[in-house]
Each structure stands twice: as C-alpha cells, then as structure tokens.
Short mmCIF file of C-alpha atoms and ligand atoms in Angstrom, two decimals:
data_model
loop_
_atom_site.label_atom_id
_atom_site.label_comp_id
_atom_site.label_asym_id
_atom_site.label_seq_id
_atom_site.Cartn_x
_atom_site.Cartn_y
_atom_site.Cartn_z
CA MET N 1 0.00 0.00 0.00
CA THR N 2 1.55 3.29 -1.04
CA VAL N 3 0.26 6.79 -0.69
CA VAL N 4 3.18 9.05 -1.63
CA ALA N 5 5.15 8.77 -4.86
CA LEU N 6 8.91 9.34 -4.80
CA GLY N 7 8.48 11.88 -7.62
CA LEU N 8 11.78 10.94 -9.23
CA PRO N 9 12.94 13.68 -11.60
CA SER N 10 12.52 12.89 -15.26
CA VAL N 11 14.11 15.97 -16.84
CA GLN N 12 17.85 16.22 -17.30
CA ARG N 13 19.42 19.63 -17.86
CA PRO N 14 22.34 20.29 -20.20
CA LEU N 15 25.48 20.17 -18.03
CA PRO N 16 27.89 23.12 -18.08
CA ALA N 17 31.56 22.57 -18.84
CA ALA N 18 33.46 21.42 -15.76
CA PRO N 19 37.16 20.80 -15.05
CA THR N 20 38.34 17.48 -16.45
CA ASP N 21 40.75 16.66 -13.62
CA GLY N 22 41.79 17.76 -10.14
CA PRO N 23 39.42 17.86 -7.18
CA LEU N 24 35.64 17.51 -7.44
CA ILE N 25 34.98 21.23 -7.45
CA ASP N 26 31.94 23.46 -8.02
CA THR N 27 31.72 26.94 -9.51
CA PHE N 28 31.91 28.47 -6.01
CA GLY N 29 35.26 26.77 -5.33
CA ARG N 30 33.90 24.20 -2.87
CA VAL N 31 35.59 20.80 -3.10
CA ALA N 32 33.56 17.64 -2.49
CA THR N 33 35.51 15.00 -0.58
CA ASP N 34 32.64 13.40 1.37
CA LEU N 35 30.40 10.96 -0.52
CA ARG N 36 27.00 9.93 0.89
CA VAL N 37 25.86 6.65 -0.63
CA SER N 38 22.24 5.62 -0.19
CA LEU N 39 22.06 1.83 -0.38
CA THR N 40 18.27 1.55 -0.36
CA ASP N 41 15.12 3.60 0.01
CA LEU N 42 13.55 0.84 2.15
CA CYS N 43 13.23 1.21 5.90
CA ASN N 44 11.93 -0.83 8.82
CA LEU N 45 10.87 2.26 10.81
CA ARG N 46 8.41 5.00 9.83
CA CYS N 47 9.67 8.15 11.51
CA THR N 48 6.87 10.69 11.32
CA TYR N 49 9.16 13.47 10.04
CA CYS N 50 10.54 11.21 7.30
CA MET N 51 7.96 8.87 5.78
CA PRO N 52 4.26 8.03 6.01
CA ALA N 53 2.93 5.06 8.00
CA GLU N 54 2.07 3.26 4.75
CA GLY N 55 5.58 3.52 3.34
CA LEU N 56 6.43 4.80 -0.13
CA ASP N 57 6.62 3.66 -3.74
CA TRP N 58 9.83 1.68 -3.16
CA LEU N 59 12.41 1.36 -5.91
CA GLN N 60 12.01 -1.94 -7.74
CA GLY N 61 14.61 -4.56 -8.81
CA GLU N 62 16.47 -3.19 -11.81
CA GLN N 63 15.91 0.41 -10.76
CA LYS N 64 18.48 -0.17 -8.02
CA LEU N 65 22.22 -0.32 -8.60
CA ARG N 66 23.59 -3.85 -8.43
CA PRO N 67 26.47 -4.36 -5.95
CA ALA N 68 29.05 -4.51 -8.78
CA GLU N 69 27.71 -1.26 -10.28
CA LEU N 70 27.80 0.42 -6.90
CA ASN N 71 31.34 -0.74 -6.22
CA ARG N 72 32.46 0.60 -9.58
CA LEU N 73 30.99 4.05 -8.93
CA ILE N 74 32.50 4.23 -5.44
CA SER N 75 35.86 3.22 -6.91
CA ILE N 76 35.62 6.04 -9.49
CA ALA N 77 34.73 8.49 -6.72
CA VAL N 78 37.73 7.52 -4.61
CA THR N 79 40.40 6.87 -7.21
CA ARG N 80 39.49 9.52 -9.81
CA LEU N 81 37.49 12.22 -8.01
CA GLY N 82 39.33 12.68 -4.72
CA ILE N 83 36.61 11.38 -2.38
CA THR N 84 38.25 10.67 1.00
CA SER N 85 35.20 9.77 3.08
CA VAL N 86 32.31 7.44 2.21
CA ARG N 87 29.18 7.31 4.36
CA PHE N 88 26.61 4.57 3.72
CA THR N 89 23.03 5.48 4.50
CA GLY N 90 19.50 5.05 3.20
CA GLY N 91 16.59 4.37 3.79
CA GLU N 92 17.91 1.91 6.27
CA PRO N 93 21.29 0.47 5.22
CA LEU N 94 21.07 -2.47 7.66
CA VAL N 95 18.20 -3.95 5.63
CA VAL N 96 20.61 -4.34 2.69
CA PRO N 97 22.11 -7.86 2.67
CA HIS N 98 25.24 -6.81 0.73
CA LEU N 99 26.16 -3.97 3.14
CA GLU N 100 29.24 -5.76 4.53
CA GLU N 101 30.32 -6.72 0.99
CA VAL N 102 30.14 -3.10 -0.22
CA ILE N 103 32.02 -1.86 2.85
CA ALA N 104 34.74 -4.45 2.27
CA ALA N 105 35.05 -3.46 -1.40
CA THR N 106 35.36 0.19 -0.35
CA ALA N 107 37.97 -0.62 2.28
CA VAL N 108 40.39 -2.04 -0.28
CA LEU N 109 40.39 1.14 -2.38
CA ARG N 110 43.54 3.29 -2.31
CA PRO N 111 43.90 5.85 -0.95
CA ARG N 112 41.64 4.14 1.57
CA PRO N 113 38.67 6.39 2.38
CA GLU N 114 37.21 6.73 5.85
CA ILE N 115 34.09 4.53 5.92
CA THR N 116 31.09 5.43 8.06
CA LEU N 117 27.46 4.38 8.41
CA THR N 118 24.23 6.15 9.39
CA THR N 119 21.62 3.70 10.67
CA ASN N 120 18.53 3.54 12.82
CA GLY N 121 20.26 0.80 14.81
CA VAL N 122 17.54 -1.87 14.49
CA GLY N 123 19.39 -5.18 14.07
CA LEU N 124 22.76 -3.52 14.68
CA ALA N 125 23.52 -5.62 17.77
CA ARG N 126 24.10 -8.75 15.68
CA ARG N 127 25.91 -6.96 12.82
CA ALA N 128 28.21 -4.47 14.58
CA ALA N 129 31.26 -6.75 14.94
CA GLY N 130 30.95 -7.96 11.33
CA LEU N 131 30.64 -4.40 10.05
CA LYS N 132 33.79 -3.44 11.91
CA ALA N 133 35.58 -6.50 10.51
CA ALA N 134 34.47 -5.55 6.98
CA GLY N 135 36.17 -2.16 7.35
CA LEU N 136 33.63 0.20 8.92
CA ASP N 137 35.42 2.95 10.87
CA ARG N 138 32.63 4.86 12.60
CA ILE N 139 28.88 4.85 13.03
CA ASN N 140 26.01 7.28 13.62
CA VAL N 141 22.90 5.77 15.16
CA SER N 142 19.68 7.75 14.95
CA LEU N 143 17.74 8.01 18.20
CA ASP N 144 15.32 10.85 18.88
CA THR N 145 14.25 9.96 22.42
CA VAL N 146 15.10 7.49 25.18
CA ASP N 147 11.48 7.27 26.27
CA ALA N 148 9.99 4.01 24.95
CA ALA N 149 6.47 5.39 24.42
CA ARG N 150 7.75 8.46 22.57
CA PHE N 151 10.11 6.30 20.52
CA ALA N 152 7.14 4.18 19.45
CA ALA N 153 5.11 7.29 18.64
CA ILE N 154 7.90 8.90 16.58
CA THR N 155 9.05 5.80 14.68
CA ARG N 156 5.68 4.00 14.68
CA ARG N 157 7.55 0.90 15.87
CA ASP N 158 8.28 -0.39 19.40
CA ARG N 159 12.03 -0.94 18.88
CA LEU N 160 13.83 1.26 21.43
CA ALA N 161 15.45 -1.74 23.15
CA ASP N 162 16.92 -2.94 19.83
CA VAL N 163 18.49 0.45 19.20
CA VAL N 164 19.95 0.66 22.71
CA ASP N 165 21.42 -2.84 22.27
CA GLY N 166 22.82 -1.79 18.89
CA LEU N 167 24.56 1.23 20.39
CA GLN N 168 26.21 -0.96 23.02
CA ALA N 169 27.31 -3.49 20.41
CA ALA N 170 28.77 -0.75 18.20
CA GLN N 171 30.81 0.59 21.09
CA ALA N 172 31.94 -2.91 22.07
CA ALA N 173 33.00 -3.55 18.46
CA GLY N 174 35.30 -0.50 18.59
CA LEU N 175 33.27 1.74 16.27
CA ASP N 176 34.57 4.71 18.14
CA PRO N 177 33.24 7.34 18.78
CA VAL N 178 29.65 6.16 18.54
CA LYS N 179 27.52 9.15 17.55
CA VAL N 180 23.80 9.48 18.20
CA ASN N 181 21.78 11.57 15.71
CA ALA N 182 18.58 13.12 17.01
CA VAL N 183 15.82 15.03 15.23
CA LEU N 184 13.56 16.54 17.88
CA ASP N 185 9.82 16.17 18.13
CA PRO N 186 8.08 19.59 17.99
CA VAL N 187 6.16 18.94 21.23
CA THR N 188 8.40 16.82 23.47
CA GLY N 189 11.74 17.48 21.77
CA LEU N 190 13.37 19.79 24.29
CA ASP N 191 12.68 17.33 27.15
CA ASP N 192 13.92 14.50 24.94
CA ALA N 193 17.13 16.43 24.22
CA VAL N 194 17.98 16.75 27.91
CA ALA N 195 17.29 13.05 28.59
CA LEU N 196 19.21 12.01 25.45
CA LEU N 197 22.24 14.05 26.48
CA ARG N 198 22.24 12.49 29.97
CA PHE N 199 21.98 9.04 28.35
CA CYS N 200 24.83 9.76 25.92
CA LEU N 201 27.11 11.20 28.62
CA ARG N 202 26.48 8.12 30.77
CA HIS N 203 27.39 5.72 27.95
CA GLY N 204 30.16 7.68 26.24
CA TYR N 205 28.23 8.37 23.01
CA GLN N 206 28.43 11.73 21.25
CA LEU N 207 25.02 13.32 20.73
CA ARG N 208 24.33 15.41 17.59
CA ILE N 209 21.00 17.18 17.42
CA ILE N 210 19.83 18.04 13.91
CA GLU N 211 17.23 20.66 13.01
CA GLN N 212 14.36 19.11 11.12
CA MET N 213 14.49 19.97 7.42
CA PRO N 214 11.78 20.13 4.74
CA LEU N 215 12.60 16.72 3.30
CA ASP N 216 9.68 14.63 4.57
CA ALA N 217 7.80 12.59 1.99
CA GLY N 218 4.50 14.17 2.98
CA HIS N 219 5.76 17.77 2.53
CA ALA N 220 4.27 18.61 5.94
CA TRP N 221 7.31 20.40 7.39
CA GLU N 222 6.42 23.71 9.03
CA ARG N 223 9.16 26.16 9.93
CA ASP N 224 7.39 27.39 13.06
CA ARG N 225 6.89 23.87 14.45
CA ALA N 226 10.47 22.63 13.92
CA VAL N 227 12.67 22.98 17.02
CA ARG N 228 15.37 25.60 16.44
CA ALA N 229 19.05 25.18 17.32
CA ASP N 230 19.02 28.30 19.51
CA ASP N 231 16.15 26.90 21.59
CA ILE N 232 17.93 23.55 21.95
CA LEU N 233 21.07 25.27 23.14
CA ALA N 234 19.13 27.41 25.62
CA GLU N 235 17.36 24.35 27.04
CA LEU N 236 20.59 22.34 27.36
CA ARG N 237 22.21 25.29 29.13
CA ARG N 238 19.47 25.15 31.78
CA HIS N 239 20.63 21.63 32.72
CA PHE N 240 24.33 21.41 31.76
CA THR N 241 27.43 23.58 31.58
CA LEU N 242 28.32 24.06 27.92
CA ASN N 243 31.55 25.56 26.56
CA PRO N 244 32.48 25.90 22.88
CA ASP N 245 34.71 23.05 21.76
CA PRO N 246 38.06 24.57 20.76
CA ALA N 247 38.67 22.07 17.92
CA PRO N 248 38.47 23.75 14.48
CA ARG N 249 35.08 23.06 12.88
CA GLY N 250 36.25 22.89 9.25
CA SER N 251 33.44 21.67 7.00
CA ALA N 252 31.72 19.75 9.84
CA PRO N 253 28.06 20.77 10.06
CA ALA N 254 27.86 20.38 13.85
CA GLU N 255 28.69 23.22 16.17
CA LEU N 256 30.40 21.32 18.98
CA TRP N 257 30.14 22.00 22.70
CA GLN N 258 31.96 20.51 25.65
CA VAL N 259 29.41 19.42 28.26
CA ASP N 260 29.55 18.89 31.99
CA ASP N 261 26.46 17.67 33.84
CA GLY N 262 27.77 18.79 37.24
CA THR N 263 28.11 15.24 38.62
CA GLY N 264 31.37 14.34 36.88
CA ALA N 265 29.93 13.14 33.56
CA THR N 266 31.52 15.05 30.68
CA GLY N 267 31.49 14.76 26.92
CA ARG N 268 30.62 16.64 23.77
CA VAL N 269 27.38 17.54 22.04
CA GLY N 270 26.92 18.82 18.49
CA ILE N 271 24.10 20.97 17.24
CA ILE N 272 23.44 21.01 13.52
CA ALA N 273 21.52 24.15 12.56
CA SER N 274 20.87 23.13 8.96
CA VAL N 275 17.95 25.52 8.62
CA SER N 276 18.52 28.43 11.00
CA HIS N 277 22.30 28.79 10.46
CA ALA N 278 22.96 27.10 7.11
CA PHE N 279 26.52 25.92 6.49
CA CYS N 280 26.27 25.54 2.69
CA ALA N 281 29.36 27.70 2.09
CA ALA N 282 31.51 24.98 3.69
CA CYS N 283 29.69 21.99 2.16
CA ASP N 284 31.99 19.21 0.96
CA ARG N 285 29.37 16.58 0.02
CA SER N 286 28.35 14.67 -3.04
CA ARG N 287 25.49 12.17 -2.99
CA LEU N 288 24.74 8.94 -4.82
CA THR N 289 21.23 7.48 -4.58
CA ALA N 290 20.34 3.78 -4.55
CA ASP N 291 19.15 4.13 -8.15
CA GLY N 292 22.43 5.60 -9.31
CA GLN N 293 21.64 9.31 -9.44
CA VAL N 294 24.26 11.87 -8.41
CA ARG N 295 22.88 14.77 -6.40
CA ASN N 296 25.06 17.77 -5.62
CA CYS N 297 22.85 18.82 -2.67
CA LEU N 298 20.17 17.34 -0.39
CA PHE N 299 17.88 20.02 -1.80
CA ALA N 300 18.86 19.70 -5.46
CA ARG N 301 15.94 19.60 -7.85
CA GLU N 302 18.01 17.99 -10.60
CA GLU N 303 20.03 14.78 -10.73
CA THR N 304 22.56 13.15 -13.02
CA ASP N 305 21.76 9.62 -14.10
CA LEU N 306 24.94 7.56 -13.73
CA ARG N 307 22.97 4.29 -13.80
CA ALA N 308 21.82 4.93 -17.37
CA LEU N 309 25.37 5.85 -18.38
CA LEU N 310 26.77 2.73 -16.69
CA ARG N 311 24.25 0.48 -18.39
CA SER N 312 24.87 2.06 -21.78
CA GLY N 313 28.48 0.87 -21.57
CA ALA N 314 30.13 4.17 -20.58
CA ASP N 315 33.78 3.89 -19.57
CA ASP N 316 35.20 5.23 -16.29
CA ALA N 317 36.30 8.47 -17.94
CA ALA N 318 32.74 9.20 -19.12
CA LEU N 319 31.30 8.44 -15.68
CA GLU N 320 33.93 10.65 -14.08
CA ALA N 321 33.11 13.50 -16.47
CA ALA N 322 29.36 13.24 -15.77
CA TRP N 323 29.99 13.26 -12.02
CA ARG N 324 32.27 16.31 -12.31
CA ALA N 325 29.68 18.16 -14.36
CA ALA N 326 26.97 17.35 -11.81
CA MET N 327 29.02 18.79 -8.94
CA TRP N 328 30.20 21.78 -10.98
CA ALA N 329 26.57 22.91 -11.22
CA LYS N 330 25.96 22.89 -7.44
CA ALA N 331 23.92 25.87 -6.21
CA ALA N 332 25.32 28.32 -3.64
CA GLY N 333 22.89 27.20 -0.94
CA HIS N 334 19.84 25.10 -0.14
CA GLY N 335 17.52 28.10 -0.32
CA ILE N 336 15.21 26.93 2.50
CA ASN N 337 15.06 30.47 3.84
CA GLU N 338 14.36 32.07 0.45
CA PRO N 339 10.79 33.05 -0.47
CA ASP N 340 10.90 30.97 -3.68
CA PHE N 341 12.12 27.76 -1.95
CA VAL N 342 10.60 24.59 -3.37
CA GLN N 343 11.07 21.30 -1.52
CA PRO N 344 12.67 18.60 -3.69
CA ASP N 345 10.33 15.84 -4.83
CA ARG N 346 12.66 13.11 -3.62
CA PRO N 347 12.32 12.64 0.16
CA MET N 348 15.20 12.25 2.60
CA SER N 349 14.71 8.47 2.81
CA ALA N 350 15.31 8.12 -0.95
CA ILE N 351 18.23 10.58 -1.04
CA GLY N 352 20.26 9.39 1.93
CA GLY N 353 20.77 11.65 4.93
N1 SAM P 1 17.53 5.14 8.39
C1 SAM P 1 18.80 5.64 8.79
C2 SAM P 1 18.68 6.52 10.00
O1 SAM P 1 17.56 6.89 10.36
O2 SAM P 1 19.71 6.84 10.57
C3 SAM P 1 19.56 6.37 7.71
C4 SAM P 1 18.76 7.28 6.82
S1 SAM P 1 18.02 8.67 7.62
C5 SAM P 1 17.26 9.47 6.26
C6 SAM P 1 19.47 9.62 8.00
C7 SAM P 1 19.29 10.72 9.00
O3 SAM P 1 18.40 11.67 8.46
C8 SAM P 1 18.68 10.27 10.33
O4 SAM P 1 19.51 10.71 11.38
C9 SAM P 1 17.35 10.96 10.36
O5 SAM P 1 16.96 11.32 11.67
C10 SAM P 1 17.61 12.17 9.51
N2 SAM P 1 16.41 12.75 8.93
C11 SAM P 1 15.39 12.14 8.32
N3 SAM P 1 14.46 13.02 7.92
C12 SAM P 1 14.91 14.24 8.30
C13 SAM P 1 14.42 15.56 8.17
N4 SAM P 1 13.26 15.82 7.58
N5 SAM P 1 15.16 16.57 8.67
C14 SAM P 1 16.35 16.33 9.27
N6 SAM P 1 16.88 15.10 9.41
C15 SAM P 1 16.16 14.07 8.94
FE1 SF4 P 2 13.74 5.18 8.31
FE2 SF4 P 2 15.80 6.72 8.91
FE3 SF4 P 2 13.59 7.77 7.71
FE4 SF4 P 2 13.44 6.94 10.24
S1 SF4 P 2 14.75 8.61 9.45
S2 SF4 P 2 11.96 6.45 8.59
S3 SF4 P 2 14.81 5.24 10.28
S4 SF4 P 2 15.00 6.32 6.82
#
C-alpha cells in the first residue's frame, strides 16, 4: 500500500563545462571529498518526520544499482574524483544484505577512504562486529528519544530496546566514537534532548541534534513547528554547563560544545543548525542514490543519471566527467530560507541523509 510517490525527476538539464581533472569542485570553489551513498530507500521504521505510515513507492529490482555497479561508482569516486570519506546510509542500510560486501570493497580502495554508516540501529547488535571486521570505521545511530512510548510514537515501531542494544554493540566492536543523531519532536523534543544528552554522557556516546528539514515525503514540514538550534542550546544550558569546543570546525556541520552535567559526567554535544544557520558555504558533500543518481545537494531539484550511463556501456572516464559536471553545477545554498524555496520531490529516505 503506497500513498506518496517518490516523484523521481525525469528531466535532465544540459550540463555546463566542468574541469576534467583535479578535485571535485563546483563553480563556487567548494571541493567535495565526502560521498554519501544511499544503499536503499527501504526502511523498517516509519519516523513521522521522514515517511508516512504506509511507506512509499519503493524502488524496484532493476531500478536499483547492483552491488558490482555500486562498487564501480565508489571506486571512481575515490580513485578519480578525490573522495576521502564514504558514508553509507538510506533508507535503512542495515536492511541491505550486501552492506558488509560493499564496505569491504570500499575498504580495499587506495587511498583508503574513511568509511562510516548512518543507521537507525535496528538489528545492529548482531551486525556491529561484522561491520567493523568488513572495514567500517565509525557509526552514527539515529535516536530521537530514550522514552519508549515516545520512541514508538515517533518511529511508529516499538524498537527502542533494539536500538539501545545496537549502540552498546557498536561501542563494544570498537566503532569509536559512537555518535547518536537526534531530530527533535516539535512537542516533546526539548525534554527529549535533555534526557538524550544524559543518556549519551552516561554511555560515552556523542550526541548530535539536527534541526528538522523540509525533506519529509508528505511535505508537511512547518518552519514554526520545527525545534530551532538556539532553543535547543538554551534548554541544554538550563541543565548542563556548555563551553564551545576549541577544535576547528572545518566543514563539519555540527557546532560542537563541551558538556559537563555537574556530577562528573563530561562529553561533547553537536548541534546542527541546517535551517537556521545554514553551512552551505563549507559543504563538501556529493550524494549517490540507490538508483544511481548523483545529487550535488540534499535540496537539489536535478540529478545526473549515472545508472543509465553505466548500463549504456560508458567507460570510467565518461562516468567521471558526468559526475564532475553534476558537482560543478551545485547551487550556492539550499535556499530553505528564500521566499521561492521549493522542496525537492525526492524525500530524505530516498536521497540518503
Ligand atoms: N535510516 C537511517 C537513520 O535513520 O539513521 C539512515 C537514513 S536517515 C534518512 C538519516 C538521518 O536523516 C537520520 O539521522 C534521520 O533522523 C535524519 N532525517 C530524516 N528526515 C529528516 C528531516 N526531515 N530533517 C532532518 N533530518 C532528517
Ligand atoms: Fe527510516 Fe531513517 Fe527515515 Fe526513520 S529517518 S523512517 S529510520 S529512513
């Protein structure tokens, strides 16, 4: 049963001339070194801010890249385009049976990229050690609340215990530091943030709170309902001592704070103000969807179809050139705060967050 179409773009624009070698650069001089690879649009949760209870029009069989096609594109990204960091995401990457195989194929590339994973953590407990053995370096586990009833309300599934077990297994496997990604509920979010930070300090996880963005499949995002970074910071300051982390931020989206809860528990928390304090000027990302489309931004309204090129027999040089042209055309910013902003048709779960 499906109620919301993915709205995959069907129009390709003529690509402008881009450099033929060197880094993966855009016309504003930004260099992409961080590749986000969505392995699937499928998911076993139904987070209210991401997808509808009924699910979506999932990609079918041949629409998806085969493992060999995916490995070839990642190899081009690393060996020809200067990608130094590969993050696997989705949808939910743990529902993909060949996840470990793709990680292992990425880990043998030279120069070896850093390999990371963003997951909802369901089923992670039994996979964490194998993922580490395959070559995974670090992990981000999404968790928006540590209250079981709220977890069930947000994700529409009663799986909090699985996620907590997954976090522990990831830490035990040496996927260090384990990061926890949270998107806050408009009503209970500030309370959840305080409880999440206590939980993360107690277990040695690093919490990163992300402002909700207009990328939900239902296009129901409302600016005034989404919890703002400034309000999160103010609430955390009521319960913890926060000092700016002195480490240089570079292109990292999170503003990092050193935290002390007053009882001896210390750590760091990151706040990602994607909407209220956009960091597009420092963006270093390129994105590859599960159906082989390159996107130069989460909010791009155009894509470049590498799957069609691959399947038409294109050589690596042609794929490289198409990827370069796609990134060359990257816009200055996501435009969420502009009056003419239009949400992309493709939702977060089919892009890869
Ligand atoms: N299923 C995995 C997970 O939840 O971690 C990976 C994919 S999910 C799309 C990646 C990240 O995007 C998660 O941390 C999720 O909370 C976040 N996310 C999803 N929809 C979002 C939205 N509308 N605004 C901001 N972040 C969102
Ligand atoms: Fe699934 Fe992740 Fe979207 Fe939640 S945020 S529905 S876990 S893809």
